XYZ file of C-alpha atoms in Angstrom:
166
model
C -24.026 4.152 -8.903
C -23.393 0.465 -9.223
C -21.587 -1.525 -6.576
C -18.038 -2.549 -7.461
C -17.003 -5.466 -5.214
C -13.381 -4.270 -5.298
C -14.470 -0.767 -4.225
C -17.445 -1.429 -1.955
C -17.916 2.054 -0.548
C -18.312 3.877 -3.868
C -16.845 7.119 -2.557
C -19.056 7.305 0.535
C -16.342 7.076 3.194
C -15.179 10.359 4.716
C -11.785 11.772 3.796
C -10.521 11.265 7.359
C -11.676 7.624 7.385
C -10.013 6.920 4.026
C -6.806 8.677 5.126
C -6.597 6.770 8.432
C -7.312 3.428 6.747
C -4.661 4.212 4.104
C -2.021 5.061 6.735
C -2.909 2.037 8.888
C -2.658 -0.228 5.837
C 0.817 1.097 5.039
C 1.937 0.644 8.660
C 0.565 -2.924 8.798
C 2.085 -3.913 5.466
C 5.526 -2.530 6.304
C 5.432 -4.295 9.668
C 4.297 -7.626 8.196
C 7.022 -7.677 5.523
C 9.700 -7.515 8.223
C 11.756 -5.356 5.863
C 13.018 -1.804 6.179
C 11.288 0.935 4.160
C 13.307 4.071 5.020
C 11.016 6.404 3.034
C 7.991 5.645 5.237
C 7.451 7.931 8.197
C 3.803 8.280 9.162
C 4.480 11.573 10.928
C 6.221 13.015 7.848
C 4.644 11.385 4.773
C 6.631 13.031 1.995
C 5.771 10.780 -0.902
C 1.972 10.459 -0.683
C 0.105 11.582 -3.750
C -3.508 12.730 -3.930
C -4.953 11.524 -7.212
C -8.254 12.339 -8.906
C -10.610 9.378 -9.237
C -14.196 8.903 -10.334
C -17.220 7.173 -8.901
C -19.730 7.095 -11.698
C -19.805 10.637 -13.059
C -18.587 12.243 -9.817
C -14.951 13.203 -9.239
C -13.206 12.509 -5.958
C -9.720 11.706 -4.732
C -7.696 8.794 -3.487
C -4.264 8.518 -1.918
C -1.367 6.682 -3.518
C 2.187 5.866 -2.449
C 5.110 3.725 -3.574
C 7.772 2.841 -1.019
C 11.153 1.247 -1.682
C 12.826 -0.992 0.856
C 15.402 -3.598 1.681
C 16.029 -7.013 0.198
C 14.374 -10.187 1.369
C 16.588 -13.206 2.043
C 13.645 -15.414 0.998
C 11.106 -13.704 -1.303
C 8.816 -16.755 -1.355
C 8.601 -16.844 2.464
C 8.058 -13.061 2.590
C 5.117 -13.276 0.165
C 3.638 -16.298 1.969
C 3.771 -14.405 5.267
C 2.016 -11.322 3.879
C -0.513 -13.503 1.998
C -1.436 -15.375 5.204
C -1.745 -12.092 7.099
C -3.939 -10.472 4.449
C -6.162 -13.552 4.195
C -6.599 -13.544 7.995
C -7.874 -9.950 7.695
C -10.417 -10.865 5.004
C -8.494 -9.443 2.061
C -8.945 -10.699 -1.504
C -5.701 -11.972 -3.023
C -5.667 -10.676 -6.594
C -2.423 -12.020 -8.083
C 0.812 -13.727 -7.128
C 3.782 -13.775 -9.506
C 6.563 -16.202 -8.702
C 9.880 -15.350 -10.317
C 12.062 -17.237 -7.833
C 13.708 -19.162 -10.699
C 14.746 -15.947 -12.484
C 18.352 -14.686 -12.434
C 17.321 -12.130 -9.803
C 14.750 -14.165 -7.785
C 11.655 -12.352 -6.643
C 7.916 -12.452 -6.067
C 4.939 -10.138 -6.229
C 1.560 -10.258 -4.529
C -1.403 -7.933 -4.966
C -4.474 -7.818 -2.743
C -7.514 -5.691 -2.006
C -8.691 -4.936 1.518
C -12.368 -5.225 2.509
C -12.554 -1.410 2.288
C -11.170 -1.315 -1.259
C -7.516 -0.454 -0.644
C -5.230 -2.036 -3.239
C -1.736 -3.100 -2.106
C 1.050 -4.586 -4.221
C 4.181 -6.001 -2.559
C 7.226 -6.913 -4.665
C 10.438 -8.291 -3.242
C 13.632 -9.655 -4.700
C 16.582 -11.437 -3.205
C 19.733 -9.394 -2.739
C 22.052 -11.275 -5.075
C 22.839 -8.766 -7.781
C 24.675 -5.469 -7.839
C 22.328 -4.075 -10.493
C 19.711 -2.670 -8.126
C 20.098 0.335 -5.815
C 20.636 -0.858 -2.225
C 17.393 0.787 -1.093
C 15.258 -0.602 -3.902
C 15.057 -4.344 -3.413
C 11.438 -4.388 -2.291
C 8.461 -2.205 -3.163
C 5.083 -1.554 -1.589
C 2.472 0.316 -3.623
C -0.761 1.327 -1.934
C -3.838 2.998 -3.413
C -6.772 3.963 -1.209
C -10.400 3.809 -2.163
C -11.907 6.900 -3.763
C -13.659 9.421 -1.546
C -16.122 12.013 -2.790
C -15.843 13.910 0.520
C -15.244 17.577 -0.431
C -13.380 18.162 2.861
C -10.318 16.355 1.493
C -7.871 19.208 1.265
C -4.594 17.540 0.390
C -2.241 15.151 2.063
C -1.110 15.566 5.645
C 2.139 17.394 6.263
C 4.311 17.437 9.384
C 2.212 20.428 10.520
C -1.073 18.550 10.049
C -0.389 15.091 11.381
C -2.604 12.270 10.147
C -5.170 10.656 12.412
C -3.768 8.109 14.841
C -0.371 9.732 15.380
C -1.274 11.379 18.671
C -0.197 14.840 17.478
């Protein structure tokens, strides 16, 4: 296996460690945006997907989720805030797209955590009736790949994820 700087653990982290890091990253990102994401409930994570991934010739899994949330009154300020937060945590900022001069102003930022989690945050200003009220902002998160064979699916309300106290 060769080291990929964007995915530094090359599948070696345990399933529980990857899952907890994934959930914590979602919680932190939602909190830092200051926006409402009604689909996210750590204790009842309905929309998490477990996806096959590869590290070299070995197959493993990673978690993936896309959340839709409320509008931002100032997309540029929202992206600056999350960018500053991620940088303070040692994240690598991958891309920033500024569309604040577009008819429906918005911005996007993508970053990778030190553990290899990729997060993309998009937000637009609520000034058009063309978008569903709950779909003004989006957070997409993809965990690093784990080769841990103990990964047996995504947590359900009956099997609460680590860190929920259940």
